[in-house]
Short mmCIF file of C-alpha atoms and ligand atoms in Angstrom, two decimals:
data_model
loop_
_atom_site.label_atom_id
_atom_site.label_comp_id
_atom_site.label_asym_id
_atom_site.label_seq_id
_atom_site.Cartn_x
_atom_site.Cartn_y
_atom_site.Cartn_z
CA MET A 28 -1.13 -14.66 44.54
CA PRO A 29 -4.12 -12.78 43.17
CA ASP A 30 -3.72 -11.21 39.75
CA ILE A 31 -4.64 -7.72 40.88
CA ALA A 32 -4.57 -6.12 37.45
CA ALA A 33 -6.73 -8.85 35.91
CA ASN A 34 -9.15 -8.71 38.85
CA ILE A 35 -9.70 -4.99 38.56
CA ILE A 36 -10.21 -5.17 34.80
CA SER A 37 -12.75 -7.96 35.09
CA LEU A 38 -14.52 -6.24 38.00
CA LYS A 39 -14.88 -3.03 35.99
CA LYS A 40 -16.69 -5.00 33.30
CA GLN A 41 -19.30 -5.95 35.91
CA ILE A 42 -19.90 -2.39 37.07
CA PRO A 43 -21.88 0.13 34.99
CA SER A 44 -19.73 3.08 33.90
CA SER A 45 -22.03 5.43 35.83
CA VAL A 46 -20.98 3.77 39.11
CA LYS A 47 -17.66 4.83 40.59
CA LEU A 48 -15.30 2.12 41.83
CA VAL A 49 -13.26 2.88 44.95
CA ALA A 50 -10.57 0.19 45.17
CA VAL A 51 -10.19 -0.46 48.90
CA SER A 52 -6.46 -0.89 49.47
CA LYS A 53 -6.35 -1.03 53.30
CA THR A 54 -3.66 -3.45 54.54
CA MET A 55 -2.31 -3.80 50.98
CA SER A 56 1.27 -2.94 50.10
CA VAL A 57 2.50 -0.14 47.89
CA SER A 58 3.45 -2.68 45.24
CA ASP A 59 -0.07 -4.17 45.29
CA ILE A 60 -1.54 -0.71 44.79
CA LEU A 61 0.94 0.01 41.98
CA GLU A 62 -0.24 -3.14 40.27
CA ALA A 63 -3.82 -1.87 40.43
CA CYS A 64 -2.60 1.50 39.11
CA SER A 65 -1.01 -0.24 36.11
CA THR A 66 -4.53 -0.72 34.72
CA GLY A 67 -5.08 3.03 34.79
CA HIS A 68 -7.23 2.92 37.92
CA ARG A 69 -6.72 5.93 40.16
CA ILE A 70 -9.43 5.84 42.86
CA PHE A 71 -8.44 4.18 46.12
CA GLY A 72 -9.95 3.96 49.59
CA GLU A 73 -8.22 3.56 52.94
CA ASN A 74 -9.71 3.33 56.42
CA ARG A 75 -6.77 4.47 58.57
CA VAL A 76 -5.11 7.86 58.39
CA GLN A 77 -1.64 6.68 59.47
CA GLU A 78 -1.62 3.90 56.91
CA LEU A 79 -2.83 6.20 54.15
CA LEU A 80 -0.13 8.78 54.92
CA SER A 81 2.59 6.16 55.03
CA LYS A 82 1.74 4.77 51.57
CA LYS A 83 0.59 7.86 49.72
CA ASP A 84 3.97 9.48 49.02
CA GLU A 85 5.29 6.35 47.34
CA LEU A 86 2.36 6.23 44.94
CA PRO A 87 1.29 8.25 41.88
CA GLY A 88 0.36 11.84 42.74
CA ASP A 89 -2.80 11.70 40.65
CA ILE A 90 -4.49 9.09 42.83
CA GLU A 91 -7.88 10.17 44.18
CA TRP A 92 -7.85 9.09 47.85
CA HIS A 93 -11.08 8.32 49.69
CA LEU A 94 -11.27 7.89 53.46
CA ILE A 95 -13.82 5.17 54.20
CA GLY A 96 -13.26 4.29 57.87
CA HIS A 97 -14.08 5.91 61.19
CA LEU A 98 -12.14 9.17 61.48
CA GLN A 99 -11.01 10.78 64.72
CA THR A 100 -11.27 14.56 64.81
CA ASN A 101 -7.59 14.97 65.75
CA LYS A 102 -6.56 13.23 62.52
CA VAL A 103 -8.56 15.37 60.11
CA ARG A 104 -5.87 17.99 59.60
CA PHE A 105 -3.41 15.41 58.23
CA ILE A 106 -5.65 14.45 55.31
CA ALA A 107 -7.46 17.76 54.73
CA PRO A 108 -4.94 19.03 52.12
CA PHE A 109 -5.42 16.13 49.69
CA ILE A 110 -8.36 13.84 50.55
CA ARG A 111 -10.87 13.62 47.69
CA MET A 112 -13.83 12.40 49.71
CA ILE A 113 -14.56 11.39 53.30
CA HIS A 114 -17.27 8.69 53.25
CA SER A 115 -17.41 8.20 57.00
CA VAL A 116 -18.77 11.42 58.51
CA ASP A 117 -20.62 9.94 61.49
CA SER A 118 -21.03 12.89 63.88
CA PHE A 119 -21.71 16.61 63.83
CA LYS A 120 -18.48 17.13 65.76
CA LEU A 121 -16.51 15.44 62.99
CA LEU A 122 -18.29 17.42 60.29
CA LYS A 123 -17.50 20.69 62.09
CA THR A 124 -13.85 19.71 62.42
CA ILE A 125 -13.60 18.85 58.73
CA ASP A 126 -15.22 22.18 57.91
CA SER A 127 -12.82 24.20 60.06
CA GLU A 128 -9.71 22.36 58.82
CA ALA A 129 -10.88 22.82 55.23
CA LYS A 130 -11.51 26.50 55.84
CA LYS A 131 -7.97 26.97 57.21
CA ILE A 132 -6.49 25.80 53.92
CA ASP A 133 -9.24 27.30 51.77
CA ARG A 134 -10.19 23.96 50.25
CA GLN A 135 -13.58 22.32 49.91
CA ILE A 136 -13.74 18.73 51.10
CA ASP A 137 -16.39 16.36 49.77
CA CYS A 138 -18.15 14.44 52.52
CA LEU A 139 -20.76 11.71 52.83
CA LEU A 140 -22.96 11.24 55.88
CA GLN A 141 -22.59 7.69 57.15
CA PHE A 142 -25.78 5.97 58.26
CA HIS A 143 -26.18 2.99 60.51
CA ILE A 144 -28.29 0.54 58.51
CA ALA A 145 -26.91 -2.83 59.63
CA GLN A 146 -28.06 -5.03 62.48
CA GLU A 147 -24.58 -5.17 64.02
CA GLU A 148 -24.22 -2.85 66.98
CA THR A 149 -20.62 -1.90 66.30
CA LYS A 150 -20.96 -0.03 63.03
CA PHE A 151 -20.74 3.74 63.17
CA GLY A 152 -23.23 6.11 61.67
CA PHE A 153 -26.18 8.44 62.07
CA SER A 154 -29.78 7.42 62.43
CA ILE A 155 -32.11 9.38 60.15
CA GLU A 156 -33.45 11.27 63.20
CA GLU A 157 -29.94 12.32 64.23
CA ALA A 158 -29.08 13.44 60.71
CA VAL A 159 -32.26 15.49 60.35
CA LYS A 160 -31.66 17.12 63.73
CA MET A 161 -28.16 18.09 62.64
CA ILE A 162 -29.22 19.40 59.24
CA GLU A 163 -32.02 21.49 60.76
CA SER A 164 -29.79 23.01 63.44
CA GLU A 165 -28.56 26.59 63.43
CA ASP A 166 -24.89 25.51 63.47
CA PHE A 167 -25.32 23.46 60.33
CA ARG A 168 -25.87 26.59 58.25
CA GLN A 169 -22.34 27.71 59.07
CA ILE A 170 -20.82 24.66 57.37
CA SER A 171 -19.37 25.88 54.09
CA PHE A 172 -16.05 24.15 53.36
CA ALA A 173 -17.23 20.60 54.07
CA ARG A 174 -19.41 19.85 51.05
CA ILE A 175 -22.06 17.23 51.73
CA CYS A 176 -22.32 15.09 48.62
CA GLY A 177 -24.58 12.28 49.78
CA VAL A 178 -24.71 9.27 52.06
CA MET A 179 -22.81 6.07 52.82
CA GLY A 180 -23.71 2.87 54.61
CA MET A 181 -22.69 -0.73 55.21
CA ALA A 182 -25.16 -3.58 55.21
CA THR A 183 -25.09 -6.41 57.73
CA PHE A 184 -22.36 -8.98 57.04
CA THR A 185 -24.60 -11.87 56.04
CA ASP A 186 -25.32 -14.27 53.19
CA ASP A 187 -28.97 -13.29 53.38
CA MET A 188 -29.16 -11.05 50.32
CA ASN A 189 -32.78 -10.30 51.06
CA GLN A 190 -31.81 -8.61 54.31
CA VAL A 191 -28.93 -6.80 52.60
CA ARG A 192 -31.33 -5.53 49.96
CA ILE A 193 -33.76 -4.26 52.59
CA GLU A 194 -30.93 -2.34 54.28
CA PHE A 195 -29.66 -0.82 51.04
CA ARG A 196 -33.21 0.15 50.15
CA LYS A 197 -33.48 1.90 53.50
CA LEU A 198 -30.28 3.87 52.82
CA SER A 199 -31.46 4.75 49.35
CA GLY A 200 -34.70 6.02 50.91
CA TYR A 201 -32.74 8.24 53.32
CA PHE A 202 -30.73 9.59 50.40
CA ARG A 203 -33.86 10.52 48.46
CA GLU A 204 -35.57 11.95 51.52
CA LEU A 205 -32.64 14.23 52.37
CA LYS A 206 -32.19 15.25 48.75
CA GLU A 207 -35.84 16.15 48.47
CA LYS A 208 -36.13 17.96 51.80
CA TYR A 209 -32.79 19.73 52.21
CA PHE A 210 -30.53 19.43 49.18
CA ARG A 211 -32.89 19.88 46.27
CA GLN A 212 -31.04 22.99 45.09
CA ILE A 213 -27.65 21.35 45.49
CA PRO A 214 -26.70 19.26 42.44
CA GLY A 215 -23.55 18.07 44.23
CA PHE A 216 -25.69 16.05 46.64
CA CYS A 217 -25.79 13.05 44.33
CA GLU A 218 -23.75 10.19 45.78
CA LEU A 219 -24.97 6.96 47.34
CA SER A 220 -21.93 5.01 48.54
CA MET A 221 -22.94 1.41 49.17
CA GLY A 222 -21.72 -2.01 48.11
CA MET A 223 -18.61 -4.04 48.97
CA SER A 224 -17.15 -7.30 47.61
CA GLY A 225 -19.98 -9.47 48.91
CA ASP A 226 -22.93 -7.26 48.08
CA PHE A 227 -22.07 -4.79 45.31
CA VAL A 228 -24.43 -6.34 42.75
CA THR A 229 -27.37 -5.87 45.10
CA ALA A 230 -26.16 -2.37 46.00
CA ILE A 231 -26.05 -1.33 42.34
CA GLU A 232 -29.53 -2.76 41.78
CA GLU A 233 -30.69 -0.56 44.67
CA GLY A 234 -29.19 2.62 43.21
CA SER A 235 -25.59 2.79 44.41
CA THR A 236 -23.40 5.39 42.68
CA ILE A 237 -20.14 4.43 44.43
CA VAL A 238 -19.00 0.92 45.34
CA ARG A 239 -16.08 0.29 47.71
CA ILE A 240 -14.39 -2.99 46.86
CA GLY A 241 -11.27 -4.58 48.34
CA SER A 242 -11.20 -8.38 48.50
CA ILE A 243 -12.33 -9.03 44.93
CA ILE A 244 -9.41 -6.96 43.68
CA PHE A 245 -6.62 -7.67 46.14
CA GLY A 246 -7.65 -11.02 47.63
CA ASN A 247 -8.65 -11.65 51.22
CA ARG A 248 -6.99 -9.59 53.91
CA SER A 249 -5.06 -11.66 56.43
C1 LIG B 557 -12.93 -2.84 54.07
C2 LIG B 557 -14.05 -1.99 53.64
C3 LIG B 557 -14.63 -2.15 52.38
C4 LIG B 557 -14.21 -3.21 51.38
O1 LIG B 557 -14.50 -4.49 51.83
P1 LIG B 557 -14.38 -5.78 50.89
O2 LIG B 557 -15.36 -6.73 51.46
O3 LIG B 557 -12.98 -6.25 51.00
O4 LIG B 557 -14.72 -5.38 49.51
C5 LIG B 557 -15.64 -1.27 52.01
N1 LIG B 557 -16.06 -0.30 52.84
C6 LIG B 557 -15.53 -0.12 54.06
C7 LIG B 557 -16.05 0.98 54.91
C8 LIG B 557 -14.52 -0.96 54.50
O5 LIG B 557 -14.00 -0.76 55.72
#
């Protein structure tokens, strides 16, 4: 049995205070999450809407929930009232849906644009060309309740830290390019979400502002 409280405390000592830790609690039980909460930690990430909804009401109301996995447009309305940040905006269609659901309830929702930086084919995300095309489009100017706060990406699942570093550096370059070209006047565009259990040290060295970590805290998922 992993000592969840001890793990989170020791992990926080390895992360600079300027970097936000999202504790990834997908597949973990309510009691596991409560144990993490006992340390005072209140930022958690889930990748499935149904699972998030089923656990949320049994947990402290002051938890900041982050959605980190692929999101279907028909699920957005269920999380719109409370979600703190959606890291996984991977299409214009999804961004528009988030914006319209947010508008309905008069709430701004923080979003990150997810980029495909890994070698694996299966991972979701924009290419830089797709993102630029979206941002320069007429429709994009109508987006006002979905607040774009930065970018997110996942590196290839590999032990080759040199490759991981190259991919994080690429994402960091996209972040700076978009900031410079399109979001210079928007101080809220400031987040670079990258780094998981196996690669967070490299991610932080490459400029990450948010790390999303599950296994180190909760143990391996079965
Ligand atoms: C599961 C997951 C994580 C955390 O992975 P660990 O290797 O357990 O730290 C981070 N980001 C996303 C998008 C995930 O799906």
